Amino acid sequence: MKGYPAGFILILRATLTALFISGLILAPGALEMRLEWAVPWSLEGGTRVWGAALHAASYFIMLFLLGALWTVHLRAGWVRQENVLSGGLLLGAFGLLALSGLGLYYLGDVSLGNLALAAHLLVGLSLPGLLVAHILGAKRAQAHLNRPGRRIEAE
Ligand code: HEM
Ligand code: HEM
């Protein structure tokens, strides 16, 4: 990733993986407790606390990384008008996750809390698809840049 230290992309990928896996393992318990769904499996009390701690640590780090992406990555993509649609969808997804996450914490009203959970899970589950689309778009942008003559044009 241009303009970032060598390990940045690795940290980004590790954080996204931890965020998604922790969200997935918390999901059955949340559906059982909030929506009273009968689920075949959910985390036990102690393990659930560790799952929630991993989720909290990874979303804190992810919000920090989003700030770092904003200052260089998003601006560079915007100026070059590359990968904007899938990047914008990703940004919107993180915005909705942060808002619905706050809703999970603070909405006292049960039906609003359930709505926040449904939105949080639906948007959360769409993240890998959005990321794959974004990475494919990045490869297309790179191939376009590497076309003969394009480099000189870009310089
Ligand atoms: C930057 C992205 C995300 C943010 C800011 C975020 C934020 C939050 C917050 C604030 C909570 C409530 C309290 C807590 O357990 O700490 C939460 C819970 C939860 N999140 Fe996320 N989350 C994100 C991504 C995801 C993803 C990708 C998934 C699913 C794959 C997911 C699934 C869940 C689940 C199932 C819960 C538990 C709800 C409950 O126990 O009632 N989250 N998240
Ligand atoms: C908001 C969350 C975003 C995340 C997590 C994200 C993440 C990524 C990742 C992982 C790659 C692939 C890098 C690689 O494999 O080397 C990438 C590439 C790219 N993204 Fe984003 N992106 C985001 C938003 C955006 C936005 C809003 C734009 C455009 C305005 C954008 C434009 C690009 C471009 C042009 C590339 C290819 C060139 C490069 O790697 O810098 N991204 N992005």
JSON list of C-alpha atoms and ligand atoms in Angstrom, two decimals:
[
{"chain": "A", "resi": 1, "resn": "MET", "atom": "CA", "xyz": [0.00, 0.00, 0.00]},
{"chain": "A", "resi": 2, "resn": "LYS", "atom": "CA", "xyz": [1.55, 3.26, -1.19]},
{"chain": "A", "resi": 3, "resn": "GLY", "atom": "CA", "xyz": [2.63, 5.88, 1.37]},
{"chain": "A", "resi": 4, "resn": "TYR", "atom": "CA", "xyz": [2.54, 3.55, 4.43]},
{"chain": "A", "resi": 5, "resn": "PRO", "atom": "CA", "xyz": [5.26, 1.73, 6.44]},
{"chain": "A", "resi": 6, "resn": "ALA", "atom": "CA", "xyz": [6.08, -1.82, 5.25]},
{"chain": "A", "resi": 7, "resn": "GLY", "atom": "CA", "xyz": [4.07, -3.65, 7.95]},
{"chain": "A", "resi": 8, "resn": "PHE", "atom": "CA", "xyz": [0.90, -1.55, 7.59]},
{"chain": "A", "resi": 9, "resn": "ILE", "atom": "CA", "xyz": [-0.96, -3.80, 5.16]},
{"chain": "A", "resi": 10, "resn": "LEU", "atom": "CA", "xyz": [-0.16, -6.84, 7.35]},
{"chain": "A", "resi": 11, "resn": "ILE", "atom": "CA", "xyz": [-1.54, -5.09, 10.45]},
{"chain": "A", "resi": 12, "resn": "LEU", "atom": "CA", "xyz": [-4.64, -4.02, 8.47]},
{"chain": "A", "resi": 13, "resn": "ARG", "atom": "CA", "xyz": [-5.29, -7.57, 7.26]},
{"chain": "A", "resi": 14, "resn": "ALA", "atom": "CA", "xyz": [-4.69, -9.11, 10.72]},
{"chain": "A", "resi": 15, "resn": "THR", "atom": "CA", "xyz": [-7.05, -6.58, 12.34]},
{"chain": "A", "resi": 16, "resn": "LEU", "atom": "CA", "xyz": [-9.78, -7.15, 9.73]},
{"chain": "A", "resi": 17, "resn": "THR", "atom": "CA", "xyz": [-9.46, -10.92, 10.26]},
{"chain": "A", "resi": 18, "resn": "ALA", "atom": "CA", "xyz": [-9.65, -10.63, 14.08]},
{"chain": "A", "resi": 19, "resn": "LEU", "atom": "CA", "xyz": [-12.62, -8.23, 13.77]},
{"chain": "A", "resi": 20, "resn": "PHE", "atom": "CA", "xyz": [-14.55, -10.58, 11.49]},
{"chain": "A", "resi": 21, "resn": "ILE", "atom": "CA", "xyz": [-13.77, -13.79, 13.40]},
{"chain": "A", "resi": 22, "resn": "SER", "atom": "CA", "xyz": [-14.61, -12.23, 16.80]},
{"chain": "A", "resi": 23, "resn": "GLY", "atom": "CA", "xyz": [-17.87, -10.87, 15.34]},
{"chain": "A", "resi": 24, "resn": "LEU", "atom": "CA", "xyz": [-18.74, -14.29, 13.91]},
{"chain": "A", "resi": 25, "resn": "ILE", "atom": "CA", "xyz": [-18.14, -16.18, 17.16]},
{"chain": "A", "resi": 26, "resn": "LEU", "atom": "CA", "xyz": [-20.17, -13.62, 19.15]},
{"chain": "A", "resi": 27, "resn": "ALA", "atom": "CA", "xyz": [-23.10, -13.78, 16.70]},
{"chain": "A", "resi": 28, "resn": "PRO", "atom": "CA", "xyz": [-24.89, -16.97, 17.93]},
{"chain": "A", "resi": 29, "resn": "GLY", "atom": "CA", "xyz": [-24.86, -15.74, 21.57]},
{"chain": "A", "resi": 30, "resn": "ALA", "atom": "CA", "xyz": [-26.19, -12.32, 20.51]},
{"chain": "A", "resi": 31, "resn": "LEU", "atom": "CA", "xyz": [-28.98, -13.90, 18.44]},
{"chain": "A", "resi": 32, "resn": "GLU", "atom": "CA", "xyz": [-29.86, -16.20, 21.35]},
{"chain": "A", "resi": 33, "resn": "MET", "atom": "CA", "xyz": [-29.85, -13.50, 24.05]},
{"chain": "A", "resi": 34, "resn": "ARG", "atom": "CA", "xyz": [-31.32, -10.55, 22.16]},
{"chain": "A", "resi": 35, "resn": "LEU", "atom": "CA", "xyz": [-33.63, -12.18, 19.58]},
{"chain": "A", "resi": 36, "resn": "GLU", "atom": "CA", "xyz": [-34.28, -15.38, 21.58]},
{"chain": "A", "resi": 37, "resn": "TRP", "atom": "CA", "xyz": [-33.32, -17.53, 18.60]},
{"chain": "A", "resi": 38, "resn": "ALA", "atom": "CA", "xyz": [-32.71, -21.23, 19.25]},
{"chain": "A", "resi": 39, "resn": "VAL", "atom": "CA", "xyz": [-29.09, -21.66, 18.13]},
{"chain": "A", "resi": 40, "resn": "PRO", "atom": "CA", "xyz": [-27.23, -24.99, 18.10]},
{"chain": "A", "resi": 41, "resn": "TRP", "atom": "CA", "xyz": [-24.07, -23.47, 19.60]},
{"chain": "A", "resi": 42, "resn": "SER", "atom": "CA", "xyz": [-22.94, -20.32, 21.38]},
{"chain": "A", "resi": 43, "resn": "LEU", "atom": "CA", "xyz": [-19.90, -19.27, 23.44]},
{"chain": "A", "resi": 44, "resn": "GLU", "atom": "CA", "xyz": [-19.97, -20.12, 27.18]},
{"chain": "A", "resi": 45, "resn": "GLY", "atom": "CA", "xyz": [-19.81, -17.23, 29.70]},
{"chain": "A", "resi": 46, "resn": "GLY", "atom": "CA", "xyz": [-16.00, -17.06, 30.27]},
{"chain": "A", "resi": 47, "resn": "THR", "atom": "CA", "xyz": [-15.06, -17.65, 26.64]},
{"chain": "A", "resi": 48, "resn": "ARG", "atom": "CA", "xyz": [-17.69, -15.13, 25.58]},
{"chain": "A", "resi": 49, "resn": "VAL", "atom": "CA", "xyz": [-15.91, -12.44, 27.62]},
{"chain": "A", "resi": 50, "resn": "TRP", "atom": "CA", "xyz": [-12.67, -13.25, 25.75]},
{"chain": "A", "resi": 51, "resn": "GLY", "atom": "CA", "xyz": [-14.53, -13.11, 22.42]},
{"chain": "A", "resi": 52, "resn": "ALA", "atom": "CA", "xyz": [-16.00, -9.71, 23.36]},
{"chain": "A", "resi": 53, "resn": "ALA", "atom": "CA", "xyz": [-12.54, -8.49, 24.47]},
{"chain": "A", "resi": 54, "resn": "LEU", "atom": "CA", "xyz": [-11.02, -9.56, 21.11]},
{"chain": "A", "resi": 55, "resn": "HIS", "atom": "CA", "xyz": [-13.89, -7.80, 19.29]},
{"chain": "A", "resi": 56, "resn": "ALA", "atom": "CA", "xyz": [-13.43, -4.60, 21.30]},
{"chain": "A", "resi": 57, "resn": "ALA", "atom": "CA", "xyz": [-9.62, -4.62, 20.83]},
{"chain": "A", "resi": 58, "resn": "SER", "atom": "CA", "xyz": [-9.94, -5.22, 17.07]},
{"chain": "A", "resi": 59, "resn": "TYR", "atom": "CA", "xyz": [-12.59, -2.55, 16.49]},
{"chain": "A", "resi": 60, "resn": "PHE", "atom": "CA", "xyz": [-10.55, -0.01, 18.46]},
{"chain": "A", "resi": 61, "resn": "ILE", "atom": "CA", "xyz": [-7.47, -0.78, 16.31]},
{"chain": "A", "resi": 62, "resn": "MET", "atom": "CA", "xyz": [-9.62, -0.77, 13.13]},
{"chain": "A", "resi": 63, "resn": "LEU", "atom": "CA", "xyz": [-11.04, 2.69, 13.91]},
{"chain": "A", "resi": 64, "resn": "PHE", "atom": "CA", "xyz": [-7.47, 3.91, 14.48]},
{"chain": "A", "resi": 65, "resn": "LEU", "atom": "CA", "xyz": [-6.34, 2.36, 11.15]},
{"chain": "A", "resi": 66, "resn": "LEU", "atom": "CA", "xyz": [-9.33, 3.97, 9.37]},
{"chain": "A", "resi": 67, "resn": "GLY", "atom": "CA", "xyz": [-8.03, 7.34, 10.61]},
{"chain": "A", "resi": 68, "resn": "ALA", "atom": "CA", "xyz": [-4.60, 6.50, 9.14]},
{"chain": "A", "resi": 69, "resn": "LEU", "atom": "CA", "xyz": [-6.22, 5.38, 5.84]},
{"chain": "A", "resi": 70, "resn": "TRP", "atom": "CA", "xyz": [-8.23, 8.59, 5.69]},
{"chain": "A", "resi": 71, "resn": "THR", "atom": "CA", "xyz": [-5.18, 10.88, 5.75]},
{"chain": "A", "resi": 72, "resn": "VAL", "atom": "CA", "xyz": [-3.32, 9.27, 2.79]},
{"chain": "A", "resi": 73, "resn": "HIS", "atom": "CA", "xyz": [-5.06, 6.26, 1.16]},
{"chain": "A", "resi": 74, "resn": "LEU", "atom": "CA", "xyz": [-8.54, 7.73, 0.77]},
{"chain": "A", "resi": 75, "resn": "ARG", "atom": "CA", "xyz": [-7.28, 11.12, -0.38]},
{"chain": "A", "resi": 76, "resn": "ALA", "atom": "CA", "xyz": [-4.90, 9.56, -2.95]},
{"chain": "A", "resi": 77, "resn": "GLY", "atom": "CA", "xyz": [-7.67, 7.28, -4.31]},
{"chain": "A", "resi": 78, "resn": "TRP", "atom": "CA", "xyz": [-10.08, 10.22, -4.44]},
{"chain": "A", "resi": 79, "resn": "VAL", "atom": "CA", "xyz": [-7.60, 12.50, -6.27]},
{"chain": "A", "resi": 80, "resn": "ARG", "atom": "CA", "xyz": [-6.82, 9.75, -8.82]},
{"chain": "A", "resi": 81, "resn": "GLN", "atom": "CA", "xyz": [-10.51, 8.71, -8.94]},
{"chain": "A", "resi": 82, "resn": "GLU", "atom": "CA", "xyz": [-9.52, 5.04, -8.59]},
{"chain": "A", "resi": 83, "resn": "ASN", "atom": "CA", "xyz": [-11.45, 2.34, -6.75]},
{"chain": "A", "resi": 84, "resn": "VAL", "atom": "CA", "xyz": [-13.85, 4.98, -5.44]},
{"chain": "A", "resi": 85, "resn": "LEU", "atom": "CA", "xyz": [-17.11, 2.98, -5.56]},
{"chain": "A", "resi": 86, "resn": "SER", "atom": "CA", "xyz": [-15.92, -0.08, -3.61]},
{"chain": "A", "resi": 87, "resn": "GLY", "atom": "CA", "xyz": [-13.82, 2.18, -1.31]},
{"chain": "A", "resi": 88, "resn": "GLY", "atom": "CA", "xyz": [-16.87, 4.37, -0.63]},
{"chain": "A", "resi": 89, "resn": "LEU", "atom": "CA", "xyz": [-18.99, 1.27, 0.10]},
{"chain": "A", "resi": 90, "resn": "LEU", "atom": "CA", "xyz": [-16.31, 0.05, 2.54]},
{"chain": "A", "resi": 91, "resn": "LEU", "atom": "CA", "xyz": [-16.23, 3.42, 4.25]},
{"chain": "A", "resi": 92, "resn": "GLY", "atom": "CA", "xyz": [-20.06, 3.44, 4.50]},
{"chain": "A", "resi": 93, "resn": "ALA", "atom": "CA", "xyz": [-19.99, -0.11, 5.92]},
{"chain": "A", "resi": 94, "resn": "PHE", "atom": "CA", "xyz": [-17.52, 0.88, 8.66]},
{"chain": "A", "resi": 95, "resn": "GLY", "atom": "CA", "xyz": [-19.63, 3.95, 9.43]},
{"chain": "A", "resi": 96, "resn": "LEU", "atom": "CA", "xyz": [-22.76, 1.79, 9.83]},
{"chain": "A", "resi": 97, "resn": "LEU", "atom": "CA", "xyz": [-20.85, -0.76, 11.93]},
{"chain": "A", "resi": 98, "resn": "ALA", "atom": "CA", "xyz": [-19.62, 1.99, 14.28]},
{"chain": "A", "resi": 99, "resn": "LEU", "atom": "CA", "xyz": [-23.12, 3.52, 14.56]},
{"chain": "A", "resi": 100, "resn": "SER", "atom": "CA", "xyz": [-24.95, 0.21, 15.07]},
{"chain": "A", "resi": 101, "resn": "GLY", "atom": "CA", "xyz": [-22.16, -0.85, 17.51]},
{"chain": "A", "resi": 102, "resn": "LEU", "atom": "CA", "xyz": [-22.92, 2.27, 19.57]},
{"chain": "A", "resi": 103, "resn": "GLY", "atom": "CA", "xyz": [-26.60, 1.32, 19.32]},
{"chain": "A", "resi": 104, "resn": "LEU", "atom": "CA", "xyz": [-25.79, -2.13, 20.75]},
{"chain": "A", "resi": 105, "resn": "TYR", "atom": "CA", "xyz": [-24.24, -0.44, 23.75]},
{"chain": "A", "resi": 106, "resn": "TYR", "atom": "CA", "xyz": [-26.64, 2.39, 24.43]},
{"chain": "A", "resi": 107, "resn": "LEU", "atom": "CA", "xyz": [-30.12, 1.77, 22.94]},
{"chain": "A", "resi": 108, "resn": "GLY", "atom": "CA", "xyz": [-32.38, 1.00, 25.88]},
{"chain": "A", "resi": 109, "resn": "ASP", "atom": "CA", "xyz": [-35.45, 0.26, 23.75]},
{"chain": "A", "resi": 110, "resn": "VAL", "atom": "CA", "xyz": [-35.51, -3.49, 23.00]},
{"chain": "A", "resi": 111, "resn": "SER", "atom": "CA", "xyz": [-36.78, -3.28, 19.42]},
{"chain": "A", "resi": 112, "resn": "LEU", "atom": "CA", "xyz": [-34.28, -0.54, 18.52]},
{"chain": "A", "resi": 113, "resn": "GLY", "atom": "CA", "xyz": [-31.52, -2.67, 20.09]},
{"chain": "A", "resi": 114, "resn": "ASN", "atom": "CA", "xyz": [-32.64, -5.63, 17.97]},
{"chain": "A", "resi": 115, "resn": "LEU", "atom": "CA", "xyz": [-32.63, -3.45, 14.87]},
{"chain": "A", "resi": 116, "resn": "ALA", "atom": "CA", "xyz": [-29.07, -2.33, 15.70]},
{"chain": "A", "resi": 117, "resn": "LEU", "atom": "CA", "xyz": [-28.01, -5.98, 16.05]},
{"chain": "A", "resi": 118, "resn": "ALA", "atom": "CA", "xyz": [-29.62, -6.95, 12.71]},
{"chain": "A", "resi": 119, "resn": "ALA", "atom": "CA", "xyz": [-27.94, -4.00, 10.94]},
{"chain": "A", "resi": 120, "resn": "HIS", "atom": "CA", "xyz": [-24.59, -4.70, 12.67]},
{"chain": "A", "resi": 121, "resn": "LEU", "atom": "CA", "xyz": [-24.64, -8.36, 11.64]},
{"chain": "A", "resi": 122, "resn": "LEU", "atom": "CA", "xyz": [-25.84, -7.80, 8.06]},
{"chain": "A", "resi": 123, "resn": "VAL", "atom": "CA", "xyz": [-23.24, -5.09, 7.40]},
{"chain": "A", "resi": 124, "resn": "GLY", "atom": "CA", "xyz": [-20.56, -7.13, 9.25]},
{"chain": "A", "resi": 125, "resn": "LEU", "atom": "CA", "xyz": [-21.22, -10.20, 7.11]},
{"chain": "A", "resi": 126, "resn": "SER", "atom": "CA", "xyz": [-20.99, -8.12, 3.92]},
{"chain": "A", "resi": 127, "resn": "LEU", "atom": "CA", "xyz": [-17.44, -6.92, 4.80]},
{"chain": "A", "resi": 128, "resn": "PRO", "atom": "CA", "xyz": [-15.45, -9.78, 3.15]},
{"chain": "A", "resi": 129, "resn": "GLY", "atom": "CA", "xyz": [-17.40, -9.35, -0.13]},
{"chain": "A", "resi": 130, "resn": "LEU", "atom": "CA", "xyz": [-16.79, -5.59, -0.11]},
{"chain": "A", "resi": 131, "resn": "LEU", "atom": "CA", "xyz": [-13.09, -6.11, 0.64]},
{"chain": "A", "resi": 132, "resn": "VAL", "atom": "CA", "xyz": [-12.67, -8.67, -2.16]},
{"chain": "A", "resi": 133, "resn": "ALA", "atom": "CA", "xyz": [-14.38, -6.25, -4.61]},
{"chain": "A", "resi": 134, "resn": "HIS", "atom": "CA", "xyz": [-12.05, -3.46, -3.41]},
{"chain": "A", "resi": 135, "resn": "ILE", "atom": "CA", "xyz": [-8.89, -5.58, -3.77]},
{"chain": "A", "resi": 136, "resn": "LEU", "atom": "CA", "xyz": [-9.96, -6.72, -7.27]},
{"chain": "A", "resi": 137, "resn": "GLY", "atom": "CA", "xyz": [-10.57, -3.05, -8.13]},
{"chain": "A", "resi": 138, "resn": "ALA", "atom": "CA", "xyz": [-7.06, -2.23, -6.80]},
{"chain": "A", "resi": 139, "resn": "LYS", "atom": "CA", "xyz": [-5.56, -4.88, -9.10]},
{"chain": "A", "resi": 140, "resn": "ARG", "atom": "CA", "xyz": [-7.48, -3.44, -12.07]},
{"chain": "A", "resi": 141, "resn": "ALA", "atom": "CA", "xyz": [-6.23, 0.07, -11.21]},
{"chain": "A", "resi": 142, "resn": "GLN", "atom": "CA", "xyz": [-2.66, -1.29, -10.97]},
{"chain": "A", "resi": 143, "resn": "ALA", "atom": "CA", "xyz": [-2.96, -3.08, -14.36]},
{"chain": "A", "resi": 144, "resn": "HIS", "atom": "CA", "xyz": [-4.26, 0.14, -15.91]},
{"chain": "A", "resi": 145, "resn": "LEU", "atom": "CA", "xyz": [-1.29, 2.08, -14.47]},
{"chain": "A", "resi": 146, "resn": "ASN", "atom": "CA", "xyz": [1.18, -0.53, -15.83]},
{"chain": "A", "resi": 147, "resn": "ARG", "atom": "CA", "xyz": [-0.10, -0.32, -19.44]},
{"chain": "A", "resi": 148, "resn": "PRO", "atom": "CA", "xyz": [2.67, 0.74, -21.86]},
{"chain": "A", "resi": 149, "resn": "GLY", "atom": "CA", "xyz": [2.78, 4.52, -22.13]},
{"chain": "A", "resi": 150, "resn": "ARG", "atom": "CA", "xyz": [0.47, 5.00, -19.09]},
{"chain": "A", "resi": 151, "resn": "ARG", "atom": "CA", "xyz": [3.40, 5.44, -16.67]},
{"chain": "A", "resi": 152, "resn": "ILE", "atom": "CA", "xyz": [4.87, 8.33, -18.69]},
{"chain": "A", "resi": 153, "resn": "GLU", "atom": "CA", "xyz": [1.39, 9.83, -18.97]},
{"chain": "A", "resi": 154, "resn": "ALA", "atom": "CA", "xyz": [0.98, 9.54, -15.15]},
{"chain": "A", "resi": 155, "resn": "GLU", "atom": "CA", "xyz": [4.38, 11.16, -14.40]},
{"chain": "B", "resi": 1, "resn": "HEM", "atom": "C1", "xyz": [-15.17, -1.44, 12.74]},
{"chain": "B", "resi": 1, "resn": "HEM", "atom": "C2", "xyz": [-16.11, -2.38, 12.75]},
{"chain": "B", "resi": 1, "resn": "HEM", "atom": "C3", "xyz": [-16.92, -2.72, 13.98]},
{"chain": "B", "resi": 1, "resn": "HEM", "atom": "C4", "xyz": [-17.21, -1.94, 15.07]},
{"chain": "B", "resi": 1, "resn": "HEM", "atom": "C5", "xyz": [-16.82, -0.49, 15.33]},
{"chain": "B", "resi": 1, "resn": "HEM", "atom": "C6", "xyz": [-18.01, -2.77, 15.97]},
{"chain": "B", "resi": 1, "resn": "HEM", "atom": "C7", "xyz": [-18.49, -2.35, 17.19]},
{"chain": "B", "resi": 1, "resn": "HEM", "atom": "C8", "xyz": [-19.19, -3.14, 18.08]},
{"chain": "B", "resi": 1, "resn": "HEM", "atom": "C9", "xyz": [-19.65, -2.70, 19.40]},
{"chain": "B", "resi": 1, "resn": "HEM", "atom": "C10", "xyz": [-19.45, -1.30, 20.00]},
{"chain": "B", "resi": 1, "resn": "HEM", "atom": "C11", "xyz": [-20.30, -3.75, 19.97]},
{"chain": "B", "resi": 1, "resn": "HEM", "atom": "C12", "xyz": [-21.06, -3.79, 21.32]},
{"chain": "B", "resi": 1, "resn": "HEM", "atom": "C13", "xyz": [-20.29, -4.02, 22.49]},
{"chain": "B", "resi": 1, "resn": "HEM", "atom": "C14", "xyz": [-19.12, -4.96, 22.47]},
{"chain": "B", "resi": 1, "resn": "HEM", "atom": "O1", "xyz": [-19.32, -6.20, 22.44]},
{"chain": "B", "resi": 1, "resn": "HEM", "atom": "O2", "xyz": [-17.99, -4.44, 22.51]},
{"chain": "B", "resi": 1, "resn": "HEM", "atom": "C15", "xyz": [-20.22, -4.87, 19.03]},
{"chain": "B", "resi": 1, "resn": "HEM", "atom": "C16", "xyz": [-20.77, -6.11, 19.26]},
{"chain": "B", "resi": 1, "resn": "HEM", "atom": "C17", "xyz": [-20.89, -7.09, 18.28]},
{"chain": "B", "resi": 1, "resn": "HEM", "atom": "N1", "xyz": [-20.39, -7.05, 17.00]},
{"chain": "B", "resi": 1, "resn": "HEM", "atom": "FE1", "xyz": [-19.28, -5.55, 16.20]},
{"chain": "B", "resi": 1, "resn": "HEM", "atom": "N2", "xyz": [-18.17, -4.02, 15.41]},
{"chain": "B", "resi": 1, "resn": "HEM", "atom": "C18", "xyz": [-17.54, -4.04, 14.19]},
{"chain": "B", "resi": 1, "resn": "HEM", "atom": "C19", "xyz": [-17.48, -5.10, 13.31]},
{"chain": "B", "resi": 1, "resn": "HEM", "atom": "C20", "xyz": [-18.21, -6.27, 13.40]},
{"chain": "B", "resi": 1, "resn": "HEM", "atom": "C21", "xyz": [-18.27, -7.33, 12.42]},
{"chain": "B", "resi": 1, "resn": "HEM", "atom": "C22", "xyz": [-17.46, -7.34, 11.10]},
{"chain": "B", "resi": 1, "resn": "HEM", "atom": "C23", "xyz": [-19.14, -8.29, 12.89]},
{"chain": "B", "resi": 1, "resn": "HEM", "atom": "C24", "xyz": [-19.63, -9.59, 12.27]},
{"chain": "B", "resi": 1, "resn": "HEM", "atom": "C25", "xyz": [-18.97, -10.34, 11.47]},
{"chain": "B", "resi": 1, "resn": "HEM", "atom": "C26", "xyz": [-19.60, -7.85, 14.19]},
{"chain": "B", "resi": 1, "resn": "HEM", "atom": "C27", "xyz": [-20.48, -8.54, 15.03]},
{"chain": "B", "resi": 1, "resn": "HEM", "atom": "C28", "xyz": [-20.78, -8.21, 16.34]},
{"chain": "B", "resi": 1, "resn": "HEM", "atom": "C29", "xyz": [-21.55, -9.04, 17.26]},
{"chain": "B", "resi": 1, "resn": "HEM", "atom": "C30", "xyz": [-22.19, -10.38, 16.95]},
{"chain": "B", "resi": 1, "resn": "HEM", "atom": "C31", "xyz": [-21.61, -8.34, 18.48]},
{"chain": "B", "resi": 1, "resn": "HEM", "atom": "C32", "xyz": [-22.27, -8.83, 19.80]},
{"chain": "B", "resi": 1, "resn": "HEM", "atom": "C33", "xyz": [-23.60, -8.19, 20.00]},
{"chain": "B", "resi": 1, "resn": "HEM", "atom": "C34", "xyz": [-24.15, -8.57, 21.37]},
{"chain": "B", "resi": 1, "resn": "HEM", "atom": "O3", "xyz": [-23.53, -9.34, 22.11]},
{"chain": "B", "resi": 1, "resn": "HEM", "atom": "O4", "xyz": [-25.24, -8.09, 21.66]},
{"chain": "B", "resi": 1, "resn": "HEM", "atom": "N3", "xyz": [-19.04, -6.61, 14.48]},
{"chain": "B", "resi": 1, "resn": "HEM", "atom": "N4", "xyz": [-19.55, -4.47, 17.90]},
{"chain": "B", "resi": 2, "resn": "HEM", "atom": "C1", "xyz": [-12.43, 2.81, 4.11]},
{"chain": "B", "resi": 2, "resn": "HEM", "atom": "C2", "xyz": [-11.86, 1.72, 4.05]},
{"chain": "B", "resi": 2, "resn": "HEM", "atom": "C3", "xyz": [-10.81, 1.25, 3.06]},
{"chain": "B", "resi": 2, "resn": "HEM", "atom": "C4", "xyz": [-10.04, 0.17, 3.28]},
{"chain": "B", "resi": 2, "resn": "HEM", "atom": "C5", "xyz": [-10.05, -0.75, 4.53]},
{"chain": "B", "resi": 2, "resn": "HEM", "atom": "C6", "xyz": [-9.19, 0.01, 2.11]},
{"chain": "B", "resi": 2, "resn": "HEM", "atom": "C7", "xyz": [-8.28, -1.02, 1.96]},
{"chain": "B", "resi": 2, "resn": "HEM", "atom": "C8", "xyz": [-7.56, -1.27, 0.81]},
{"chain": "B", "resi": 2, "resn": "HEM", "atom": "C9", "xyz": [-6.73, -2.43, 0.59]},
{"chain": "B", "resi": 2, "resn": "HEM", "atom": "C10", "xyz": [-6.53, -3.58, 1.60]},
{"chain": "B", "resi": 2, "resn": "HEM", "atom": "C11", "xyz": [-6.18, -2.32, -0.65]},
{"chain": "B", "resi": 2, "resn": "HEM", "atom": "C12", "xyz": [-5.27, -3.33, -1.34]},
{"chain": "B", "resi": 2, "resn": "HEM", "atom": "C13", "xyz": [-3.85, -3.00, -1.11]},
{"chain": "B", "resi": 2, "resn": "HEM", "atom": "C14", "xyz": [-2.91, -4.15, -1.48]},
{"chain": "B", "resi": 2, "resn": "HEM", "atom": "O1", "xyz": [-3.35, -5.30, -1.54]},
{"chain": "B", "resi": 2, "resn": "HEM", "atom": "O2", "xyz": [-1.73, -3.82, -1.67]},
{"chain": "B", "resi": 2, "resn": "HEM", "atom": "C15", "xyz": [-6.65, -1.07, -1.22]},
{"chain": "B", "resi": 2, "resn": "HEM", "atom": "C16", "xyz": [-6.27, -0.58, -2.45]},
{"chain": "B", "resi": 2, "resn": "HEM", "atom": "C17", "xyz": [-6.74, 0.59, -3.00]},
{"chain": "B", "resi": 2, "resn": "HEM", "atom": "N1", "xyz": [-7.73, 1.41, -2.47]},
{"chain": "B", "resi": 2, "resn": "HEM", "atom": "FE1", "xyz": [-8.56, 1.23, -0.65]},
{"chain": "B", "resi": 2, "resn": "HEM", "atom": "N2", "xyz": [-9.45, 1.01, 1.19]},
{"chain": "B", "resi": 2, "resn": "HEM", "atom": "C18", "xyz": [-10.45, 1.81, 1.74]},
{"chain": "B", "resi": 2, "resn": "HEM", "atom": "C19", "xyz": [-11.03, 2.90, 1.13]},
{"chain": "B", "resi": 2, "resn": "HEM", "atom": "C20", "xyz": [-10.69, 3.42, -0.11]},
{"chain": "B", "resi": 2, "resn": "HEM", "atom": "C21", "xyz": [-11.32, 4.56, -0.76]},
{"chain": "B", "resi": 2, "resn": "HEM", "atom": "C22", "xyz": [-12.50, 5.39, -0.18]},
{"chain": "B", "resi": 2, "resn": "HEM", "atom": "C23", "xyz": [-10.67, 4.75, -1.97]},
{"chain": "B", "resi": 2, "resn": "HEM", "atom": "C24", "xyz": [-10.90, 5.78, -3.04]},
{"chain": "B", "resi": 2, "resn": "HEM", "atom": "C25", "xyz": [-11.31, 7.00, -2.81]},
{"chain": "B", "resi": 2, "resn": "HEM", "atom": "C26", "xyz": [-9.65, 3.71, -2.09]},
{"chain": "B", "resi": 2, "resn": "HEM", "atom": "C27", "xyz": [-8.79, 3.53, -3.17]},
{"chain": "B", "resi": 2, "resn": "HEM", "atom": "C28", "xyz": [-7.90, 2.49, -3.33]},
{"chain": "B", "resi": 2, "resn": "HEM", "atom": "C29", "xyz": [-6.97, 2.38, -4.46]},
{"chain": "B", "resi": 2, "resn": "HEM", "atom": "C30", "xyz": [-6.83, 3.36, -5.63]},
{"chain": "B", "resi": 2, "resn": "HEM", "atom": "C31", "xyz": [-6.24, 1.19, -4.26]},
{"chain": "B", "resi": 2, "resn": "HEM", "atom": "C32", "xyz": [-5.11, 0.62, -5.17]},
{"chain": "B", "resi": 2, "resn": "HEM", "atom": "C33", "xyz": [-3.80, 1.35, -4.93]},
{"chain": "B", "resi": 2, "resn": "HEM", "atom": "C34", "xyz": [-3.24, 1.18, -3.53]},
{"chain": "B", "resi": 2, "resn": "HEM", "atom": "O3", "xyz": [-3.04, 0.03, -3.08]},
{"chain": "B", "resi": 2, "resn": "HEM", "atom": "O4", "xyz": [-3.08, 2.22, -2.85]},
{"chain": "B", "resi": 2, "resn": "HEM", "atom": "N3", "xyz": [-9.70, 2.92, -0.94]},
{"chain": "B", "resi": 2, "resn": "HEM", "atom": "N4", "xyz": [-7.50, -0.46, -0.31]}
]
